[in-house]
Amino acid sequence: MKTIFQVLILSCFVNFAQAQEVTISGTISDDSSPLPGANIIEKGTTNATTTDFDGHYEINTRVGNTLVVSYVGYTTQEVVVGVTSTIDIRLESNASLDEVVVVAYGIKREKKSLGYAVGSTSEGDVSRLLSGKASGISFSERSDAHHIATDPQSGQLTAAEVNDLEKWAEWKKITAFGEAKTIAEKWQFVFENRLHIQVKDRFGNPANNTKVTLYKNRIPMMKGRTDVYGNLILFKGEKTSKDNFMVQVYQGEELLGKSIGNSQKDVSFTLKNAKSNNDIDIMFTVDATGSMGDEIAYLKSELKNIMSRIDKSIEQKRVALTFYRDHGDQYVTRDFDFDSDIDAVKAHLDGQNAGGGGDYEEAVEEALRVSLAQSWNDQARSKLMFLMLDAPPHFTEKNVAMIKEQIKKAQEQGIRIIPVVASGANKNVEFLMRFFSVSTNGTYVFLTDDSGIGNSHIEATTEDFKVEKLNDLIVRLIEKYAGVTVAAV
């Protein structure tokens, strides 16, 4: 009896130890240097993180679980978590280049035929690849095989855009039934009876940042601001033949109003004294939970490249950053307000890494609230918020109301939300983000598998799309919404 009792006690102790939650930290390195951007994932889960620029990582897990450590060009290692809280790992170089796969970016891909050009190079083509001459791929030469760059090279992540406002007939078909309709009802988004408003000055120039209010039966139902081309899309919502609608536009002290027909789809205004402003505000809101660990180092590299390029093409601009995780993590949000000093913004970006999370949903609603509460320039000609994530918010009645409130705030301030969806997202994430973009006159961006970086990426429900390098795509969108490039009206 005594022996059985001892066995039971020992068994309980072992089970307790295995169930114990621990925070593991350490350094990932090779023979000579730390490895920034190495991936650490809890095997069989989405709980993951990535090393910072000193090769340091931190992850919450349980005793007995297995951590999988990987880095491009190195042999993947697995380590079982024990009672120690520090685990340093040295990866071995795996420099074999038996086959290099080249993907042709910049192609247009139909949904029904999702193949893309792939070619395998022989060993003799490796030198050409390493000189950066292969289509869509750029390499930097290294004098030492063990030299580790501070950042992954930019221009590697690939992405595509779906602008549902410009593909409205397709969007209406997609959201008329099935999963998209169910998700719209779940999160209470309605896009019925679209109305296009255009505002110009007396010389025929677009009147940007003009405040617009749509009234239904004399009650304000939706507000927004025109873009740099003088355009704005609002929605009348569900209506009956007895409903009356009116649109008011105002800028400065000038106020104009028009009654519009029940079925009217377009209305235009001409202001006498439209004002113009050249300032641009750009917010990058980034999910920094562990599930982003497979791509966050690359995203940071792309963001720095993007900031450097817009620093040259757009003179009057400010950039802000918001990082977020989830309730119960090391932090929920970490924000850096708008700054015209791009180097200072890059320095803030350098200090961030992925960690925390654990379940699928994250604190997206808090990210929206904090991002929209920053010191946006009310007079800026363009206000853009890039929301980079791979998971939805927690679905609760409170969060639904909070998200609706934040979307309304973005609409009224003229802040266009442009989601950038990373690996691991599902259709709930995709359609919810597309609802964000349509509601705020933005557009939808999703990373693709063409780069070979990160875990699997979900392709958007659409008839066709064009694969681009992510940094090129975002710079193109910034310049488009800032009015640097000409867009169709």
Short mmCIF file of C-alpha atoms in Angstrom, two decimals:
data_model
loop_
_atom_site.label_atom_id
_atom_site.label_comp_id
_atom_site.label_asym_id
_atom_site.label_seq_id
_atom_site.Cartn_x
_atom_site.Cartn_y
_atom_site.Cartn_z
CA MET A 1 0.00 0.00 0.00
CA LYS A 2 2.85 2.36 0.91
CA THR A 3 4.53 1.67 -2.47
CA ILE A 4 1.33 2.41 -4.39
CA PHE A 5 0.90 5.64 -2.44
CA GLN A 6 4.47 6.71 -3.28
CA VAL A 7 3.89 5.96 -6.97
CA LEU A 8 0.73 8.05 -6.96
CA ILE A 9 2.53 10.95 -5.30
CA LEU A 10 5.38 10.73 -7.81
CA SER A 11 2.93 10.56 -10.72
CA CYS A 12 1.08 13.65 -9.50
CA PHE A 13 4.40 15.49 -9.12
CA VAL A 14 5.42 14.59 -12.67
CA ASN A 15 2.05 15.65 -14.10
CA PHE A 16 2.23 18.92 -12.19
CA ALA A 17 5.74 19.62 -13.50
CA GLN A 18 4.68 18.87 -17.07
CA ALA A 19 1.67 21.19 -16.77
CA GLN A 20 3.77 24.00 -15.31
CA GLU A 21 3.86 27.15 -17.42
CA VAL A 22 7.33 28.61 -17.90
CA THR A 23 8.90 31.54 -19.71
CA ILE A 24 11.89 30.37 -21.71
CA SER A 25 14.52 32.83 -22.93
CA GLY A 26 17.93 32.54 -24.48
CA THR A 27 20.09 33.25 -27.51
CA ILE A 28 20.13 31.60 -30.94
CA SER A 29 23.52 31.75 -32.66
CA ASP A 30 25.84 30.00 -35.10
CA ASP A 31 29.55 29.33 -34.60
CA SER A 32 30.46 33.01 -34.42
CA SER A 33 27.44 35.33 -34.24
CA PRO A 34 23.88 35.67 -32.90
CA LEU A 35 21.11 35.03 -35.45
CA PRO A 36 18.50 37.80 -35.67
CA GLY A 37 15.13 36.74 -37.09
CA ALA A 38 15.44 33.05 -36.15
CA ASN A 39 12.07 31.35 -35.66
CA ILE A 40 11.11 29.56 -32.43
CA ILE A 41 7.76 27.77 -32.41
CA GLU A 42 6.11 25.48 -29.88
CA LYS A 43 5.70 22.24 -31.84
CA GLY A 44 2.14 21.47 -32.88
CA THR A 45 0.84 24.97 -32.03
CA THR A 46 0.79 28.51 -33.40
CA ASN A 47 2.67 29.81 -30.35
CA ALA A 48 5.84 31.29 -31.80
CA THR A 49 8.35 34.08 -31.55
CA THR A 50 11.47 35.31 -33.31
CA THR A 51 14.88 36.47 -32.14
CA ASP A 52 15.72 40.16 -31.92
CA PHE A 53 18.79 41.72 -33.48
CA ASP A 54 21.01 40.32 -30.71
CA GLY A 55 19.71 36.79 -31.28
CA HIS A 56 17.68 36.93 -28.06
CA TYR A 57 14.21 35.38 -27.72
CA GLU A 58 11.52 34.83 -25.11
CA ILE A 59 8.52 32.50 -25.30
CA ASN A 60 5.84 31.25 -22.88
CA THR A 61 5.33 27.48 -22.96
CA ARG A 62 5.01 24.44 -20.67
CA VAL A 63 7.49 21.95 -19.25
CA GLY A 64 7.69 18.90 -21.53
CA ASN A 65 6.71 20.75 -24.72
CA THR A 66 9.06 20.86 -27.70
CA LEU A 67 10.50 24.04 -29.24
CA VAL A 68 11.41 23.97 -32.94
CA VAL A 69 14.18 26.42 -33.89
CA SER A 70 14.79 27.27 -37.55
CA TYR A 71 16.71 29.80 -39.62
CA VAL A 72 17.21 30.08 -43.37
CA GLY A 73 20.42 28.28 -44.37
CA TYR A 74 20.73 26.38 -41.07
CA THR A 75 19.67 22.93 -39.88
CA THR A 76 16.45 23.01 -37.83
CA GLN A 77 16.77 21.88 -34.21
CA GLU A 78 14.22 20.64 -31.67
CA VAL A 79 14.62 20.96 -27.91
CA VAL A 80 12.38 19.68 -25.10
CA VAL A 81 11.53 22.25 -22.42
CA GLY A 82 12.72 21.28 -18.95
CA VAL A 83 12.78 23.09 -15.63
CA THR A 84 15.52 25.53 -16.65
CA SER A 85 14.31 28.93 -17.85
CA THR A 86 17.30 29.63 -20.13
CA ILE A 87 17.92 27.68 -23.32
CA ASP A 88 20.72 28.83 -25.63
CA ILE A 89 20.87 27.07 -29.00
CA ARG A 90 23.65 26.95 -31.59
CA LEU A 91 22.50 26.18 -35.15
CA GLU A 92 24.72 24.51 -37.73
CA SER A 93 25.06 25.97 -41.22
CA ASN A 94 23.42 24.00 -44.01
CA ALA A 95 24.98 25.61 -47.05
CA SER A 96 23.90 23.09 -49.70
CA LEU A 97 22.44 24.71 -52.81
CA ASP A 98 21.38 21.66 -54.78
CA GLU A 99 18.39 23.44 -56.22
CA VAL A 100 17.23 27.05 -56.28
CA VAL A 101 13.62 27.79 -57.16
CA VAL A 102 12.95 31.03 -59.03
CA VAL A 103 9.47 32.56 -58.93
CA ALA A 104 8.43 35.17 -61.48
CA TYR A 105 6.75 37.98 -59.52
CA GLY A 106 4.64 40.74 -61.00
CA ILE A 107 2.33 38.35 -62.87
CA LYS A 108 -1.45 38.44 -62.89
CA ARG A 109 -2.97 35.24 -61.62
CA GLU A 110 -6.54 34.12 -62.21
CA LYS A 111 -8.35 32.47 -59.32
CA LYS A 112 -9.28 29.44 -61.41
CA SER A 113 -5.69 28.94 -62.51
CA LEU A 114 -3.45 29.61 -59.57
CA GLY A 115 -0.19 28.33 -61.02
CA TYR A 116 2.73 30.70 -61.46
CA ALA A 117 5.98 30.49 -63.36
CA VAL A 118 8.51 28.37 -61.48
CA GLY A 119 11.87 27.30 -62.80
CA SER A 120 14.69 25.25 -61.28
CA THR A 121 18.23 26.39 -61.86
CA SER A 122 21.27 24.27 -62.30
CA GLU A 123 24.41 24.67 -60.17
CA GLY A 124 25.89 26.85 -62.90
CA ASP A 125 23.09 29.38 -62.46
CA VAL A 126 23.76 29.95 -58.76
CA SER A 127 26.30 32.72 -59.37
CA ARG A 128 23.77 34.56 -61.52
CA LEU A 129 21.17 34.28 -58.74
CA LEU A 130 23.60 35.51 -56.12
CA SER A 131 24.33 38.59 -58.19
CA GLY A 132 20.64 39.53 -57.95
CA LYS A 133 19.76 39.09 -61.63
CA ALA A 134 17.03 36.48 -61.27
CA SER A 135 13.48 37.75 -61.75
CA GLY A 136 12.03 39.15 -58.56
CA ILE A 137 14.94 38.06 -56.34
CA SER A 138 17.75 40.19 -54.99
CA PHE A 139 20.81 39.00 -53.08
CA SER A 140 23.65 40.88 -51.45
CA GLU A 141 27.13 39.40 -51.75
CA ARG A 142 28.85 38.37 -48.50
CA SER A 143 32.58 38.07 -47.98
CA ASP A 144 32.11 35.60 -45.11
CA ALA A 145 29.76 32.63 -45.17
CA HIS A 146 28.97 33.22 -41.48
CA HIS A 147 28.39 36.97 -41.79
CA ILE A 148 24.95 37.87 -40.44
CA ALA A 149 23.26 41.01 -41.71
CA THR A 150 21.50 43.20 -39.16
CA ASP A 151 18.22 42.87 -41.07
CA PRO A 152 16.94 40.37 -43.59
CA GLN A 153 17.23 41.87 -47.06
CA SER A 154 14.17 43.90 -48.07
CA GLY A 155 12.22 43.14 -51.21
CA GLN A 156 11.67 39.46 -50.38
CA LEU A 157 8.07 39.28 -49.14
CA THR A 158 5.41 39.04 -51.84
CA ALA A 159 1.83 40.26 -51.70
CA ALA A 160 -1.27 41.12 -53.72
CA GLU A 161 -4.01 43.72 -53.49
CA VAL A 162 -7.78 43.43 -53.83
CA ASN A 163 -9.58 46.78 -54.04
CA ASP A 164 -13.21 45.82 -53.50
CA LEU A 165 -14.46 49.36 -54.13
CA GLU A 166 -12.94 49.16 -57.62
CA LYS A 167 -14.26 45.61 -58.18
CA TRP A 168 -17.69 46.31 -56.76
CA ALA A 169 -19.73 43.92 -58.92
CA GLU A 170 -17.49 41.03 -57.87
CA TRP A 171 -17.59 42.13 -54.22
CA LYS A 172 -21.41 42.15 -54.24
CA LYS A 173 -21.45 38.58 -55.55
CA ILE A 174 -18.93 37.42 -52.94
CA THR A 175 -20.83 38.93 -50.01
CA ALA A 176 -24.31 37.93 -51.20
CA PHE A 177 -24.16 34.46 -49.66
CA GLY A 178 -21.98 31.90 -47.92
CA GLU A 179 -19.13 32.54 -45.52
CA ALA A 180 -18.66 36.22 -46.40
CA LYS A 181 -22.31 37.00 -45.68
CA THR A 182 -22.23 35.05 -42.41
CA ILE A 183 -19.14 36.93 -41.21
CA ALA A 184 -20.66 40.28 -42.20
CA GLU A 185 -23.76 39.52 -40.14
CA LYS A 186 -21.63 38.26 -37.23
CA TRP A 187 -19.61 41.50 -37.05
CA GLN A 188 -22.59 43.71 -38.09
CA PHE A 189 -21.23 45.21 -41.31
CA VAL A 190 -23.72 46.37 -43.96
CA PHE A 191 -22.73 47.60 -47.44
CA GLU A 192 -26.09 48.22 -49.06
CA ASN A 193 -26.88 50.97 -51.57
CA ARG A 194 -23.50 52.43 -52.34
CA LEU A 195 -23.29 56.19 -52.96
CA HIS A 196 -20.39 57.89 -54.75
CA ILE A 197 -19.73 61.52 -53.75
CA GLN A 198 -17.38 63.75 -55.73
CA VAL A 199 -16.31 67.25 -54.64
CA LYS A 200 -14.32 69.75 -56.73
CA ASP A 201 -13.42 73.42 -56.49
CA ARG A 202 -14.63 76.07 -58.95
CA PHE A 203 -11.61 75.41 -61.18
CA GLY A 204 -12.41 71.70 -61.47
CA ASN A 205 -9.68 70.54 -59.10
CA PRO A 206 -10.43 67.77 -56.56
CA ALA A 207 -11.34 69.09 -53.10
CA ASN A 208 -9.63 66.69 -50.72
CA ASN A 209 -10.33 66.19 -46.99
CA THR A 210 -13.80 67.68 -47.43
CA LYS A 211 -16.19 66.61 -44.66
CA VAL A 212 -19.27 64.79 -45.90
CA THR A 213 -22.41 63.73 -44.01
CA LEU A 214 -25.15 61.44 -45.33
CA TYR A 215 -28.58 61.97 -43.75
CA LYS A 216 -31.46 59.51 -43.76
CA ASN A 217 -34.82 61.03 -42.86
CA ARG A 218 -32.91 64.06 -41.47
CA ILE A 219 -30.82 61.88 -39.14
CA PRO A 220 -27.03 61.67 -39.74
CA MET A 221 -26.24 58.04 -40.60
CA MET A 222 -22.68 58.09 -42.01
CA LYS A 223 -19.80 60.54 -42.25
CA GLY A 224 -16.54 60.59 -44.16
CA ARG A 225 -13.97 62.74 -45.94
CA THR A 226 -13.02 62.94 -49.59
CA ASP A 227 -9.68 61.57 -50.74
CA VAL A 228 -7.00 63.40 -52.74
CA TYR A 229 -9.10 62.88 -55.88
CA GLY A 230 -12.20 64.44 -54.30
CA ASN A 231 -13.99 61.08 -54.03
CA LEU A 232 -15.78 59.31 -51.19
CA ILE A 233 -17.96 56.19 -51.02
CA LEU A 234 -20.73 56.05 -48.40
CA PHE A 235 -23.60 53.60 -47.93
CA LYS A 236 -27.29 54.35 -47.49
CA GLY A 237 -27.82 50.97 -45.87
CA GLU A 238 -31.16 49.18 -45.90
CA LYS A 239 -33.94 51.47 -47.08
CA THR A 240 -37.58 51.65 -48.13
CA SER A 241 -39.29 53.69 -50.83
CA LYS A 242 -40.42 56.18 -48.17
CA ASP A 243 -36.92 57.05 -46.95
CA ASN A 244 -35.48 60.47 -47.80
CA PHE A 245 -31.74 61.12 -48.16
CA MET A 246 -29.61 64.26 -48.16
CA VAL A 247 -25.86 64.85 -48.47
CA GLN A 248 -24.01 67.80 -46.94
CA VAL A 249 -20.41 68.77 -47.66
CA TYR A 250 -18.46 71.39 -45.78
CA GLN A 251 -14.96 72.74 -45.72
CA GLY A 252 -14.02 75.74 -43.63
CA GLU A 253 -17.05 78.02 -43.50
CA GLU A 254 -18.57 76.78 -46.76
CA LEU A 255 -21.52 74.39 -46.47
CA LEU A 256 -23.49 72.84 -49.33
CA GLY A 257 -26.35 70.35 -49.25
CA LYS A 258 -28.39 68.35 -51.77
CA SER A 259 -31.41 66.10 -51.47
CA ILE A 260 -30.81 62.90 -53.40
CA GLY A 261 -33.15 60.37 -54.89
CA ASN A 262 -33.90 57.14 -53.14
CA SER A 263 -32.11 55.13 -55.83
CA GLN A 264 -29.48 57.75 -56.74
CA LYS A 265 -25.93 56.36 -56.87
CA ASP A 266 -23.84 59.49 -57.60
CA VAL A 267 -23.83 63.09 -56.41
CA SER A 268 -21.33 65.91 -57.07
CA PHE A 269 -20.56 69.27 -55.46
CA THR A 270 -18.53 72.35 -56.37
CA LEU A 271 -16.94 74.41 -53.61
CA LYS A 272 -16.01 78.05 -54.17
CA ASN A 273 -12.98 78.16 -51.89
CA ALA A 274 -11.61 74.64 -51.39
CA LYS A 275 -8.45 74.50 -49.27
CA SER A 276 -5.49 72.21 -49.91
CA ASN A 277 -2.89 70.72 -47.60
CA ASN A 278 0.16 68.66 -48.54
CA ASP A 279 0.68 66.83 -45.24
CA ILE A 280 0.49 63.02 -45.14
CA ASP A 281 0.03 60.89 -41.99
CA ILE A 282 0.93 57.17 -42.14
CA MET A 283 0.36 54.72 -39.28
CA PHE A 284 1.77 51.17 -39.23
CA THR A 285 -0.13 49.00 -36.72
CA VAL A 286 1.58 45.62 -36.32
CA ASP A 287 0.55 42.38 -34.61
CA ALA A 288 3.63 41.43 -32.55
CA THR A 289 2.38 38.16 -31.05
CA GLY A 290 4.29 34.90 -31.35
CA SER A 291 2.34 33.70 -34.38
CA MET A 292 3.93 36.52 -36.39
CA GLY A 293 7.39 35.16 -35.55
CA ASP A 294 7.86 33.52 -38.96
CA GLU A 295 7.64 36.87 -40.76
CA ILE A 296 8.04 39.82 -38.40
CA ALA A 297 11.80 40.24 -38.99
CA TYR A 298 11.13 40.42 -42.73
CA LEU A 299 8.21 42.82 -42.21
CA LYS A 300 10.46 45.13 -40.19
CA SER A 301 13.00 45.11 -42.99
CA GLU A 302 10.31 45.91 -45.57
CA LEU A 303 8.91 48.72 -43.40
CA LYS A 304 12.32 50.36 -43.12
CA ASN A 305 12.72 50.16 -46.88
CA ILE A 306 9.25 51.64 -47.36
CA MET A 307 9.96 54.51 -44.94
CA SER A 308 13.22 55.34 -46.70
CA ARG A 309 11.51 55.44 -50.08
CA ILE A 310 8.57 57.62 -49.02
CA ASP A 311 11.05 59.86 -47.22
CA LYS A 312 12.38 60.70 -50.67
CA SER A 313 9.10 60.83 -52.62
CA ILE A 314 6.83 62.62 -50.10
CA GLU A 315 8.25 65.74 -48.52
CA GLN A 316 5.62 66.58 -45.91
CA LYS A 317 4.80 63.41 -44.01
CA ARG A 318 4.75 61.90 -40.53
CA VAL A 319 4.91 58.23 -39.56
CA ALA A 320 3.65 56.49 -36.40
CA LEU A 321 3.87 52.93 -35.04
CA THR A 322 1.58 50.82 -32.87
CA PHE A 323 2.51 47.27 -31.84
CA TYR A 324 0.02 45.03 -30.11
CA ARG A 325 -0.29 41.58 -28.60
CA ASP A 326 -3.11 40.29 -26.39
CA HIS A 327 -4.55 40.72 -22.92
CA GLY A 328 -2.32 38.96 -20.40
CA ASP A 329 0.85 39.30 -22.50
CA GLN A 330 3.90 41.40 -21.63
CA TYR A 331 1.99 44.34 -23.12
CA VAL A 332 -1.31 44.84 -24.94
CA THR A 333 -0.24 47.84 -27.02
CA ARG A 334 3.02 49.72 -27.44
CA ASP A 335 2.69 52.95 -29.41
CA PHE A 336 5.00 55.61 -30.87
CA ASP A 337 3.17 58.78 -31.92
CA PHE A 338 3.61 60.54 -35.25
CA ASP A 339 7.08 61.80 -36.04
CA SER A 340 8.50 63.52 -39.12
CA ASP A 341 11.96 62.15 -38.24
CA ILE A 342 11.96 58.89 -40.19
CA ASP A 343 15.24 57.75 -38.64
CA ALA A 344 13.69 58.05 -35.19
CA VAL A 345 10.72 55.94 -36.31
CA LYS A 346 13.11 53.29 -37.67
CA ALA A 347 14.90 53.23 -34.32
CA HIS A 348 11.58 52.51 -32.57
CA LEU A 349 10.94 49.74 -35.10
CA ASP A 350 14.33 48.15 -34.42
CA GLY A 351 13.46 47.44 -30.80
CA GLN A 352 10.36 45.32 -31.49
CA ASN A 353 10.01 41.56 -31.74
CA ALA A 354 7.29 38.89 -31.69
CA GLY A 355 6.18 37.14 -28.51
CA GLY A 356 3.20 36.23 -26.38
CA GLY A 357 -0.18 35.30 -27.78
CA GLY A 358 -0.98 31.64 -27.28
CA ASP A 359 -4.58 31.46 -28.50
CA TYR A 360 -5.62 32.42 -32.02
CA GLU A 361 -7.41 35.72 -31.41
CA GLU A 362 -5.52 38.90 -30.45
CA ALA A 363 -6.33 42.41 -29.12
CA VAL A 364 -7.15 43.93 -32.53
CA GLU A 365 -9.83 46.17 -31.01
CA GLU A 366 -7.26 47.73 -28.64
CA ALA A 367 -4.84 48.19 -31.53
CA LEU A 368 -7.50 50.14 -33.42
CA ARG A 369 -8.40 52.25 -30.40
CA VAL A 370 -4.81 53.19 -29.57
CA SER A 371 -3.83 53.80 -33.21
CA LEU A 372 -6.80 56.06 -33.88
CA ALA A 373 -6.18 57.99 -30.63
CA GLN A 374 -2.77 59.23 -31.81
CA SER A 375 -2.20 62.86 -32.87
CA TRP A 376 -3.53 62.56 -36.44
CA ASN A 377 -3.31 65.80 -38.42
CA ASP A 378 -6.93 66.78 -39.00
CA GLN A 379 -5.97 68.89 -42.03
CA ALA A 380 -3.74 66.28 -43.74
CA ARG A 381 -4.64 65.55 -47.35
CA SER A 382 -4.22 61.83 -46.73
CA LYS A 383 -4.35 59.70 -43.57
CA LEU A 384 -3.45 56.01 -43.95
CA MET A 385 -3.38 53.17 -41.44
CA PHE A 386 -1.67 49.90 -42.46
CA LEU A 387 -2.95 47.15 -40.16
CA MET A 388 -0.55 44.17 -40.34
CA LEU A 389 -1.86 40.99 -38.69
CA ASP A 390 -2.62 37.29 -38.98
CA ALA A 391 -5.47 36.80 -36.50
CA PRO A 392 -8.90 38.30 -35.70
CA PRO A 393 -10.05 40.00 -32.50
CA HIS A 394 -11.78 37.99 -29.79
CA PHE A 395 -15.46 37.71 -30.73
CA THR A 396 -17.49 39.23 -27.89
CA GLU A 397 -20.44 41.59 -27.84
CA LYS A 398 -18.21 44.24 -26.28
CA ASN A 399 -15.54 43.88 -28.98
CA VAL A 400 -18.09 44.03 -31.80
CA ALA A 401 -19.37 47.34 -30.41
CA MET A 402 -15.85 48.66 -29.85
CA ILE A 403 -14.72 47.80 -33.37
CA LYS A 404 -17.80 49.42 -34.88
CA GLU A 405 -17.06 52.53 -32.81
CA GLN A 406 -13.44 52.65 -34.00
CA ILE A 407 -14.40 52.11 -37.65
CA LYS A 408 -16.87 54.99 -37.35
CA LYS A 409 -14.11 57.16 -35.87
CA ALA A 410 -11.78 56.29 -38.77
CA GLN A 411 -14.54 57.17 -41.26
CA GLU A 412 -15.22 60.55 -39.68
CA GLN A 413 -11.52 61.45 -39.53
CA GLY A 414 -10.89 60.30 -43.10
CA ILE A 415 -8.42 57.60 -42.02
CA ARG A 416 -8.25 54.86 -44.63
CA ILE A 417 -7.51 51.41 -43.19
CA ILE A 418 -5.38 49.14 -45.37
CA PRO A 419 -5.08 45.66 -43.82
CA VAL A 420 -1.99 43.57 -44.65
CA VAL A 421 -2.76 39.95 -43.80
CA ALA A 422 0.14 37.57 -43.04
CA SER A 423 0.46 33.77 -42.82
CA GLY A 424 -1.88 31.65 -40.73
CA ALA A 425 -4.99 33.78 -41.31
CA ASN A 426 -8.34 32.20 -42.13
CA LYS A 427 -11.40 33.43 -44.03
CA ASN A 428 -12.79 35.10 -40.92
CA VAL A 429 -9.67 37.30 -40.83
CA GLU A 430 -9.77 37.95 -44.56
CA PHE A 431 -13.39 39.05 -44.79
CA LEU A 432 -13.33 41.05 -41.55
CA MET A 433 -10.29 42.96 -42.82
CA ARG A 434 -11.96 43.51 -46.18
CA PHE A 435 -14.94 44.96 -44.28
CA PHE A 436 -12.52 47.32 -42.50
CA SER A 437 -11.06 48.49 -45.82
CA VAL A 438 -14.39 48.93 -47.64
CA SER A 439 -15.89 50.82 -44.67
CA THR A 440 -13.02 53.34 -44.67
CA ASN A 441 -12.46 53.58 -48.45
CA GLY A 442 -9.17 51.67 -48.18
CA THR A 443 -7.98 48.52 -49.92
CA TYR A 444 -7.01 44.95 -48.90
CA VAL A 445 -3.49 43.46 -49.07
CA PHE A 446 -2.44 39.87 -48.37
CA LEU A 447 0.98 38.20 -48.34
CA THR A 448 1.44 35.28 -50.74
CA ASP A 449 3.43 32.04 -50.78
CA ASP A 450 5.49 33.19 -53.78
CA SER A 451 8.36 34.43 -51.59
CA GLY A 452 8.79 31.07 -49.85
CA ILE A 453 9.01 32.93 -46.51
CA GLY A 454 6.86 32.07 -43.51
CA ASN A 455 4.01 29.63 -43.14
CA SER A 456 1.16 29.14 -45.61
CA HIS A 457 -0.78 32.22 -46.73
CA ILE A 458 -4.48 32.25 -47.58
CA GLU A 459 -5.35 33.60 -51.02
CA ALA A 460 -8.16 36.13 -51.21
CA THR A 461 -11.52 35.17 -52.65
CA THR A 462 -11.36 37.03 -55.96
CA GLU A 463 -11.33 36.31 -59.68
CA ASP A 464 -7.76 37.45 -60.21
CA PHE A 465 -4.89 39.26 -58.56
CA LYS A 466 -1.36 40.42 -59.33
CA VAL A 467 1.60 39.30 -57.22
CA GLU A 468 4.05 42.09 -56.33
CA LYS A 469 6.86 42.64 -53.89
CA LEU A 470 5.28 43.84 -50.65
CA ASN A 471 7.48 46.93 -50.31
CA ASP A 472 6.74 48.02 -53.89
CA LEU A 473 3.01 47.46 -53.36
CA ILE A 474 2.82 49.53 -50.16
CA VAL A 475 4.90 52.37 -51.62
CA ARG A 476 2.60 52.34 -54.65
CA LEU A 477 -0.47 52.58 -52.41
CA ILE A 478 0.99 55.38 -50.30
CA GLU A 479 1.85 57.39 -53.40
CA LYS A 480 -1.59 56.70 -54.88
CA TYR A 481 -3.53 57.83 -51.78
CA ALA A 482 -1.13 60.75 -51.28
CA GLY A 483 -1.76 61.95 -54.82
CA VAL A 484 1.85 61.49 -55.92
CA THR A 485 0.71 59.25 -58.76
CA VAL A 486 -2.29 59.79 -60.98
CA ALA A 487 -5.33 57.58 -60.32
CA ALA A 488 -8.50 57.17 -62.29
CA VAL A 489 -11.46 59.14 -60.96
#
